[in-house]
XYZ file of C-alpha atoms in Angstrom:
487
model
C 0.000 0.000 0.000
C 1.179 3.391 -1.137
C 0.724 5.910 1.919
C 1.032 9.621 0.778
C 1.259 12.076 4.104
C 1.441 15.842 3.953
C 2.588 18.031 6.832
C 1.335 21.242 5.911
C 2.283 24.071 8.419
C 0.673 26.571 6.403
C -2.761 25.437 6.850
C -4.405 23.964 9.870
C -4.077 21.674 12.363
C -4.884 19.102 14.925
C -2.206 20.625 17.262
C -3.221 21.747 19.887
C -1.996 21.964 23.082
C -0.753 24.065 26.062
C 2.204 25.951 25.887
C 4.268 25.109 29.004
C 2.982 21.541 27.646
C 4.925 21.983 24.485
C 8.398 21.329 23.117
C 9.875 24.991 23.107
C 10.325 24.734 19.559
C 6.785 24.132 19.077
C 4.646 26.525 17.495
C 1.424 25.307 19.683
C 0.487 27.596 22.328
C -1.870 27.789 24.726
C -3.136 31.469 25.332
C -5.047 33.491 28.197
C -7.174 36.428 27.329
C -5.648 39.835 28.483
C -9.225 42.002 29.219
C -11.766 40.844 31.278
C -12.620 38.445 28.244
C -15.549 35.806 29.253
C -15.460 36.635 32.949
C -18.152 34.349 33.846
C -19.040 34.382 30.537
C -21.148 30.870 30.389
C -22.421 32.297 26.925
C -20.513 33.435 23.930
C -20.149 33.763 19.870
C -17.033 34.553 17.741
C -17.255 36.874 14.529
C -15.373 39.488 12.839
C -17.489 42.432 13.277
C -15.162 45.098 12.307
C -13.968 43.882 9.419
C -10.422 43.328 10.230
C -9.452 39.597 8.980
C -9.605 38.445 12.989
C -12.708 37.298 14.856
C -13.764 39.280 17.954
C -16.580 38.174 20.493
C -19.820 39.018 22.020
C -20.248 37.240 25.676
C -22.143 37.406 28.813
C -20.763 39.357 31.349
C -20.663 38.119 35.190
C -23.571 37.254 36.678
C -25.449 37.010 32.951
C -27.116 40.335 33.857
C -25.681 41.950 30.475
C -23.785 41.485 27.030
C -19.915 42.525 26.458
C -18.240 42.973 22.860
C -14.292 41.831 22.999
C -12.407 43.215 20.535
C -9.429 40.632 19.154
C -5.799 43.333 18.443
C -5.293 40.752 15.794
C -2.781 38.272 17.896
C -5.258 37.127 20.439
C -5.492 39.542 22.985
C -9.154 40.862 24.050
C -9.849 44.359 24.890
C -13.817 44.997 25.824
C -15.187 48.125 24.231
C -19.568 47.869 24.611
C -21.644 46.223 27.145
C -25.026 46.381 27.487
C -26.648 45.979 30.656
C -30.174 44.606 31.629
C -32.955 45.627 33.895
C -31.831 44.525 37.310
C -32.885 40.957 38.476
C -33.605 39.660 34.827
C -30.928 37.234 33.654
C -29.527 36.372 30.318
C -29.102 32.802 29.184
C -27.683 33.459 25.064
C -26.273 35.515 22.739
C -25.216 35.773 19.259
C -24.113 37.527 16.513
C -26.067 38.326 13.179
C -26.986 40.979 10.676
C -30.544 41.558 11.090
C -31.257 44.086 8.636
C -28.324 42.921 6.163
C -26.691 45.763 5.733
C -22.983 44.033 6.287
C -23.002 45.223 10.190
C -23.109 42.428 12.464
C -26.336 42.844 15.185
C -26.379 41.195 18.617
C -29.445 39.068 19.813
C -30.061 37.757 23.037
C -32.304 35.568 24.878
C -33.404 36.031 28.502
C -35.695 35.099 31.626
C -38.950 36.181 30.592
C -41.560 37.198 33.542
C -44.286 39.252 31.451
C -41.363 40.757 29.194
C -39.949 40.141 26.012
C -37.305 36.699 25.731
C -35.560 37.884 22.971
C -33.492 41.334 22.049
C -32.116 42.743 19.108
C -29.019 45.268 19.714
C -28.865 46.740 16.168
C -25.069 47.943 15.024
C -24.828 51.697 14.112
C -20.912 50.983 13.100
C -17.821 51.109 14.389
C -18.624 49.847 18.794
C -21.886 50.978 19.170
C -25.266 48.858 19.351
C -28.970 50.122 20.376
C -31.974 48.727 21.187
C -34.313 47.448 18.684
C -36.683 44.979 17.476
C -37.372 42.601 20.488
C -39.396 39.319 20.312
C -42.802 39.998 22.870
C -44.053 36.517 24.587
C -46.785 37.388 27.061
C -48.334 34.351 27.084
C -46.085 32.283 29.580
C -42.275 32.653 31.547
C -39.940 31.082 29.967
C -36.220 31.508 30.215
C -33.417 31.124 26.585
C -31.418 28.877 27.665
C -29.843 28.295 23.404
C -30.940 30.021 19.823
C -30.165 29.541 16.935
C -29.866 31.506 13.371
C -30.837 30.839 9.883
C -33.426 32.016 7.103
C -36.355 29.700 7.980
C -38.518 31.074 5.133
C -36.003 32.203 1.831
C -36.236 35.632 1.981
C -32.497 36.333 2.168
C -32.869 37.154 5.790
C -32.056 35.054 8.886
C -34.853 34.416 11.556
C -34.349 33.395 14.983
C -34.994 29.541 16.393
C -35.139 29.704 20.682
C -35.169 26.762 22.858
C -37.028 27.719 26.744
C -35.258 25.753 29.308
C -37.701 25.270 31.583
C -36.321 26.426 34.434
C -35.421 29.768 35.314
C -32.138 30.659 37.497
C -33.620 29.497 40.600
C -34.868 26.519 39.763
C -38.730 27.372 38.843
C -40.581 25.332 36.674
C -41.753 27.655 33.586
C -43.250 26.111 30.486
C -41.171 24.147 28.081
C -41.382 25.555 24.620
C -39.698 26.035 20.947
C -40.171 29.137 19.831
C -39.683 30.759 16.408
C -39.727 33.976 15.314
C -40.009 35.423 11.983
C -37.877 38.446 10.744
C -40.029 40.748 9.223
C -37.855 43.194 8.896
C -39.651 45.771 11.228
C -40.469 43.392 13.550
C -39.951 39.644 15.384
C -42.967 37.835 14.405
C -43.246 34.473 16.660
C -44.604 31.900 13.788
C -44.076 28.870 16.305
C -44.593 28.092 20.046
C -44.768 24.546 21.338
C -45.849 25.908 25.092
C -45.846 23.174 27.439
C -43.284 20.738 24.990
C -43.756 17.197 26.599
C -39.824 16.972 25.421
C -38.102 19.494 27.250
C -35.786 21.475 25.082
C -31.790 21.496 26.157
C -30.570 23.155 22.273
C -31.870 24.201 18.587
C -30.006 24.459 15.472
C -30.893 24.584 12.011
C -29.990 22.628 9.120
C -31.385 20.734 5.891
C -31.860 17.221 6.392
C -33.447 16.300 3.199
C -31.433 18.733 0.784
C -34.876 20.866 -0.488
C -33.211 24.167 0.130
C -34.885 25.092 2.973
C -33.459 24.975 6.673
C -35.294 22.224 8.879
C -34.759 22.345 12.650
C -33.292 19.470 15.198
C -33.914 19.624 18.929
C -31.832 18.483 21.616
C -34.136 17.290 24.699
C -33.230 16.498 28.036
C -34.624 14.603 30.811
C -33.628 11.460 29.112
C -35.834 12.197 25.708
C -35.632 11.950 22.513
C -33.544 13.955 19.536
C -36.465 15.237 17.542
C -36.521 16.975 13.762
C -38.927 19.161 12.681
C -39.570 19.676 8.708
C -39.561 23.120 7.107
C -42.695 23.870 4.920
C -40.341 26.294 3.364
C -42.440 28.957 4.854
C -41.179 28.590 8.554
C -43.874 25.984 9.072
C -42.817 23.369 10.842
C -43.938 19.298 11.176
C -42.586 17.024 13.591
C -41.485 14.188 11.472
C -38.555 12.068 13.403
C -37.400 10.853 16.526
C -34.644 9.031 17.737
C -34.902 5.538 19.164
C -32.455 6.779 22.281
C -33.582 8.515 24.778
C -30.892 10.324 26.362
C -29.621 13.496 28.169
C -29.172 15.693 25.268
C -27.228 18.715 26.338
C -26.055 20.054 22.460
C -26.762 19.705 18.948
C -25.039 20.332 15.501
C -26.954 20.230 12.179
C -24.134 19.855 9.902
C -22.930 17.690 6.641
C -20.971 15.333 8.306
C -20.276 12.686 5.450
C -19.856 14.856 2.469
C -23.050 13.998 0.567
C -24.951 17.104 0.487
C -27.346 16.289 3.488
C -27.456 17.769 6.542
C -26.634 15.164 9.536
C -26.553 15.554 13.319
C -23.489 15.274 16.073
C -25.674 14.814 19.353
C -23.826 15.431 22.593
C -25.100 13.880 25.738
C -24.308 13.639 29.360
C -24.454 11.568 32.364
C -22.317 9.425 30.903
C -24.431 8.592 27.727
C -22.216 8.583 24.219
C -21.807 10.946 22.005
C -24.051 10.286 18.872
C -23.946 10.697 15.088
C -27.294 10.519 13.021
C -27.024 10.224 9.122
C -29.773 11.519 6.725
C -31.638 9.331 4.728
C -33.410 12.273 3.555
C -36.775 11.181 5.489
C -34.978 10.806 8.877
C -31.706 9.887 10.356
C -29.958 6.502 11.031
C -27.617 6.264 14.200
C -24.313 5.577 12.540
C -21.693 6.035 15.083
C -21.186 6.880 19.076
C -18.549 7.514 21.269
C -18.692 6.615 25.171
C -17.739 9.678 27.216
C -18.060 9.736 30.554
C -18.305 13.120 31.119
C -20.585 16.039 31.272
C -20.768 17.781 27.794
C -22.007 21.315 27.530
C -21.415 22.304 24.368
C -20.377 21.910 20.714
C -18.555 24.040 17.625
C -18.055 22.274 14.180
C -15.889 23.269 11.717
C -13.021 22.155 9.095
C -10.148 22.690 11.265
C -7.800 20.419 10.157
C -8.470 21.926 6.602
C -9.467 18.300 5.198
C -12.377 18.915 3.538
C -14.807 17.743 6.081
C -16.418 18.980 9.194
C -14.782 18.294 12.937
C -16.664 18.699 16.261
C -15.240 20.199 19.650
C -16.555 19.370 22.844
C -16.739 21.350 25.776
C -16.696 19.445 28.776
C -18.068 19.951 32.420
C -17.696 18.060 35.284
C -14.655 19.601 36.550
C -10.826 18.426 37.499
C -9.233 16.334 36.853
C -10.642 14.262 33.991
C -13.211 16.992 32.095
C -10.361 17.912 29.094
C -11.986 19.541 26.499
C -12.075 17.250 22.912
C -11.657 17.766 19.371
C -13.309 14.456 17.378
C -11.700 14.615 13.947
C -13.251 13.300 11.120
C -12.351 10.338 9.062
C -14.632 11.713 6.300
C -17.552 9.419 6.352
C -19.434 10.545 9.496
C -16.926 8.718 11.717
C -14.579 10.364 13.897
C -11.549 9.688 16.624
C -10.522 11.850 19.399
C -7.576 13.995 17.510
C -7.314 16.086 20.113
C -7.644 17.145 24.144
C -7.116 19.579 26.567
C -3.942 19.401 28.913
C -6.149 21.328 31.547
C -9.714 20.357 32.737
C -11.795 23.125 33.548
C -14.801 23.571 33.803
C -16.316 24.271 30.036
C -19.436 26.196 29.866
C -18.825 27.318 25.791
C -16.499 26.062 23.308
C -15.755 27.487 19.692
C -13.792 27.734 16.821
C -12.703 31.078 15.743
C -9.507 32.619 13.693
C -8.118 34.291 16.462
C -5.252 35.807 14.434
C -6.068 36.159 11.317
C -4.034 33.493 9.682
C -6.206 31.700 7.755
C -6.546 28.428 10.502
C -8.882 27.988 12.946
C -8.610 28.573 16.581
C -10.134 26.780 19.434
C -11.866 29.245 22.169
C -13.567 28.485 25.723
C -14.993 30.816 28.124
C -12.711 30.386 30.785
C -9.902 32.720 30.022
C -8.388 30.321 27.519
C -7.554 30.159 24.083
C -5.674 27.731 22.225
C -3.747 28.388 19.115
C -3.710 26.224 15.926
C 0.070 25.682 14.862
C -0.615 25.618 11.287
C 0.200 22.107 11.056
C -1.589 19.354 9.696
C -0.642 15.598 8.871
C -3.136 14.538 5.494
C -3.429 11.299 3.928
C -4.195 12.658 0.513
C -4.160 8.980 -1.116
C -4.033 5.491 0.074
C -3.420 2.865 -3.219
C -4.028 -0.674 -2.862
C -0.464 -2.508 -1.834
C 0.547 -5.728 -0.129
C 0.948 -5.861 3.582
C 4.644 -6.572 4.506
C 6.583 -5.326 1.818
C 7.884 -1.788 1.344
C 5.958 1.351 0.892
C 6.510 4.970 0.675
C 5.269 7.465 3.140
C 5.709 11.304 1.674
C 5.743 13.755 4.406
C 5.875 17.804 2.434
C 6.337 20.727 4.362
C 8.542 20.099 7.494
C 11.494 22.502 8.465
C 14.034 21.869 6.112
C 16.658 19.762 7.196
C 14.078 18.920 9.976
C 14.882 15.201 11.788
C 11.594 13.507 11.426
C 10.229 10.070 12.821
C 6.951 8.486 11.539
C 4.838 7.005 13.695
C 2.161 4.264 12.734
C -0.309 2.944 15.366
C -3.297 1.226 15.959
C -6.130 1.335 18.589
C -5.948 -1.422 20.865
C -3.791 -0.044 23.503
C -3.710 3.667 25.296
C -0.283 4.709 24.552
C 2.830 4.759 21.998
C 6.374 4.804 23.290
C 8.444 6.935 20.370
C 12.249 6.321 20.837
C 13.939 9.363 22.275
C 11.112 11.096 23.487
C 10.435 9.431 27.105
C 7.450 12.049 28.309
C 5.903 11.824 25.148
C 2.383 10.146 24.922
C 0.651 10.407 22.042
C -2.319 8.065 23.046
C -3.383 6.474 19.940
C -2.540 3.165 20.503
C -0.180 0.659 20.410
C 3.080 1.101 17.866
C 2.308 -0.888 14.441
C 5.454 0.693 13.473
C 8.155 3.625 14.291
C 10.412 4.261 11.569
C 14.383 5.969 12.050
C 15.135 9.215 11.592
C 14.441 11.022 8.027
C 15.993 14.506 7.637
C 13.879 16.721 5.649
C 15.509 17.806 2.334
C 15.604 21.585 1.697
C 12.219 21.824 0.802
C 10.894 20.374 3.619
C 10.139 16.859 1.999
C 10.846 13.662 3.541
C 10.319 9.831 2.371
C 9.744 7.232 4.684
C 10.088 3.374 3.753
C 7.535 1.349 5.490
C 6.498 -2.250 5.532
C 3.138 -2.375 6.820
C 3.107 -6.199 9.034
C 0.753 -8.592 7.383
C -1.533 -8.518 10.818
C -2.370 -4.863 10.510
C -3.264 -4.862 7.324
C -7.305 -3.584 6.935
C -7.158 -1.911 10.062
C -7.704 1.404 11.496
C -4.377 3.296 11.757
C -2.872 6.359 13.127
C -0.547 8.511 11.167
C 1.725 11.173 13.393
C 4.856 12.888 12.680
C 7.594 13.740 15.594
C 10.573 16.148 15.324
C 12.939 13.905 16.784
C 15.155 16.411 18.705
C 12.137 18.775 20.276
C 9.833 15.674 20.215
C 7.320 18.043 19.109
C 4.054 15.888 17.663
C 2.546 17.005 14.274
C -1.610 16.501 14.275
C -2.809 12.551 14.285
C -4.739 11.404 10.932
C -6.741 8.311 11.253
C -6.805 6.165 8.494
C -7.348 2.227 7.423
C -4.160 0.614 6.505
C-alpha cells in the first residue's frame, strides 16, 4: 500500500496543546485572554465584526445580567469596548451575533428570563462599537427563560430568523413552560410563527440545518430529561412538522446540524451527558440513522463544528463539564464518512461552559476558544493522507511527508487502537495516546524543501485496520496533528 502524508504548516491543524505543555520549539500555544474576556461568561459567539481579517466576540458578562463585545488586536489579545446591561434581576441565558437588517453590520441578539417581558433582544449595530436597542421578540403568554438560539433564514427571503429553545427552568430553579419558539424576521419586527408551550420533550438546544437537501433549513432539537432527539420539517415557509425521533432517549445537552459525510445532506453530532455517548445521526433524507457513538463519561455542555484540520470535512469540539481532573476539552476529527476519533484534548480540565472555533489571528486556521480565560492556538500544522493505493501488507511502501522545516529530523509514527499509549524512541514524556506502535520508523531529515520519504512495511496482521498517522521532530519531540486512516 502506497501511503502519501502531507505536513502542511501553512494550513491547519490538529495541534493543539498548552504551551508550558509543548516542546519549546513548538509553534502550539496555549493562550489566556488579556481584558476581562468571558469573565463568567457561560455564553458566547465569535465573529469578525469590524472587518479586520480576525474574529472578535460578544459574551455574557458576570452574573449574565448583560452582554460585552471583545475586541481581538489581531494576535489574540481581548480588549472589551460595549456592554449592554439589563434591567436589574432579569438574567440572560444566550447571545449571538447576526446581521438583522443585512446591511454588512453584524447585530447582537439575546435571549433572557422572561416574567411578562420580552425573551428575545435585538441590539442593532450603528458601526464602528456601538449597538442600540431594537426589534425585540414579545411573549406574554407564559415565563420562559433562553437557555440556546439559533440563526438561519427559515422562510427564503435572504434574511435570517431566529430559532429559541425555553429551558424550563429559570435561574432558581422554577418550573416555567417548556417551549420552541420561532420567530419570523419581518424586517420591522420579530414575528413568533411557532410556540410549542408546554413541549412534553423538554428542550436542552436548537439548530438549524437541511436534512433532506430541499433548500430550505429544517430544525433538530436536543431534549433532556432522558428524551428523545427530535426533527422538525420546514414547509419552506417557517412551518414546521414534527417528522422524526430518535430511538435513544438520552440526556441531550447540544446539537449540531451539519454535513458530516460529504453527501450534500445535513446530519446531526448529538452530545449527551451523564455518561451517555456521544451520537452521530445520518440523513436518509426522510430521517436519520444512528451511525456512530462515542462513550464519554463526562458532562458535555457544548459543541462548535468546523473544518479545522483543513481536510475537507467537518470536525466537532466538545466542551466538557464536570470539573478536574478528567473533564479535558475534545476535538473528534473526522475520518470523512461521518466517523470520527478523538484527535485532540485539553492538557487542563476546567470547567467548560462554551467552546468554539474562531480565527483568532487572522491566519487563515482555525482557533479553538472556551470561556474560561483560555484560548488555544492552531500551529498551522496538519498531517493529510491525501491517497491510500491498494499494496501488499509486509513489503515496502513509501510514506511522503511535504512541508517540514528543512533539514528537519523527522520520525513516523504508525499505530493502531488497541492499547492507550505509543512509546516513540527518544522522546520518554511523550504520549501520544493512539494506541499501540504498528510501526516507528528511524530518523528522516527533511531535504531543503521540507520533503521527507519514509520506507515502510506495513506487518501482514495490521493490514485492513484502522491506523494512526503522526509525525515527531525527533530532537524537540514536538508531535505534528494525528490522521486516522485504514491501513
Amino acid at each position: 500500500m502506497l501511503l502519501s502524508v502531507a505536513l502542511l504548516l501553512g494550513g491547519c491543524s490538529s495541534d493543539l496543546a498548552p504551551k508550558e505543555a509543548a516542546p519549546a520549539s513548538s509553534r502550539i500555544a496555549e493562550h489566556d485572554a488579556a481584558s476581562s474576556f468571558l469573565l463568567g461568561g457561560y455564553r458566547m459567539d465569535v465573529a469578525d465584526f469590524d472587518g479586520d481579517g480576525d474574529d472578535d466576540m460578544v459574551y455574557l458578562t458576570a452574573g449574565w445580567d448583560g452582554v460585552t463585545v471583545a475586541e481581538n488586536d489581531g494576535a489574540g489579545g481581548f480588549s472589551d469596548v460595549f456592554t449592554w446591561e439589563i434591567d436589574p434581576g432579569d438574567i440572560i441565558g444566550a447571545v449571538r451575533w447576526m446581521d438583522w437588517n443585512n446591511d454588512g453590520l453584524l447585530d447582537i441578539v439575546y435571549g433572557q428570563e422572561h416574567i411578562g417581558d420580552e425573551i428575545v433582544q435585538l441590539l442593532l449595530s450603528t458601526g464602528g462599537v456601538s449597538w442600540v436597542a431594537s426589534h425585540s421578540g414579545a411573549y406574554t403568554d407564559h415565563d420562559a427563560f433562553v437557555d440556546n438560539l439559533d440563526i438561519g433564514d427559515c422562510d427564503g427571503d435572504g434574511d435570517d430568523d431566529i430559532a429559541v429553545s425555553n429551558h424550563g427552568y429559570d435561574a432558581y430553579g422554577y418550573a416555567l413552560g417548556y417551549s420552541i419558539i420561532m420567530y419570523r424576521n419581518d424586517g420591522s419586527a420579530m414575528t413568533m410563527v411557532l410556540d410549542t408551550y408546554w413541549f412534553s420533550d423538554p428542550p436542552n438546544d436548537v439548530a438549524f440545518g437541511d436534512f433532506d437537501a430541499d433548500g430550505d433549513l429544517d430544525l433538530a432539537v436536543a431534549t433532556k430529561d432522558n428524551r428523545p432527539v427530535l426533527l422538525y420539517e420546514n414547509d419552506g415557509s417557517c412551518g414546521f412538522t414534527e417528522v422524526w425521533s430518535s430511538s435513544a432517549e438520552e440526556q441531550n445537552v447540544a446539537i449540531a446540524f451539519v454535513d458530516l459525510n460529504g453527501d450534500g445532506a445535513d446530519d446531526l453530532f448529538v452530545a449527551n451527558a451523564d455518561g451517555a455517548s456521544h451520537d452521530v445521526y445520518l440523513s436518509n433524507h426522510v430521517g436519520f440513522d444512528l451511525y456512530w457513538e462515542a462513550a464519554d463519561v463526562s458532562d458535555t455542555t457544548s459543541i462548535a463544528t468546523a473544518d479545522y484540520d483543513g481536510d475537507g470535512d467537518i470536525d466537532v469540539a466538545v466542551g466538557r463539564s464536570s470539573g478536574p481532573p478528567s473533564d479535558t476539552d475534545i476535538i473528534y476529527v473526522n475520518r470523512g464518512d461521518g466517523s470520527f476519533v478523538e484527535g485532540w484534548t485539553s492538557d487542563i480540565a476546567e470547567y467548560t461552559y462554551q467552546i468554539a472555533f474562531a480565527d483568532l489571528e487572522g491566519d487563515g486556521d482555525l482557533d479553538l476558544v472556551t470561556d474560561h480565560y483560555r484560548w488555544y492556538d492552531n500551529d498551522g500544522a496538519s498531517i493529510r493522507v491525501d491517497s491510500v493505493d491498494p499494496g501488499s501488507a509486509g513489503v515496502s511502501n513509501d510514506v511522503d511527508v511535504m512541508g517540514a522545516l528543512a533539514g528537519a529530523s523527522l520520525r513516523l509514527v504508525i499505530s493502531a487502537s488497541d492499547s492507550p499509549t505509543v512509546a516513540v524512541p527518544g522522546c520518554p514524556a511523550l504520549e501520544l495516546e493512539q494506541g499501540a506502535p504498528v510501526w516507528v520508523s528511524a530518523v528522516v531529515n527533511a531535504d531543503p524543501s521540507g520533503d521527507a520519504t519514509f520506507a515502510v512495511s506495513i506487518p501482514s496482521a495490521a493490514a485492513g485496520q484502522w491506523a494512526y498517522l503522526t509525525v515527531v521532530d525527533a530532537d524537540s519531540c514536538a508531535a505534528s496533528s494525528t490522521f486516522p486512516t485504514r491501513l
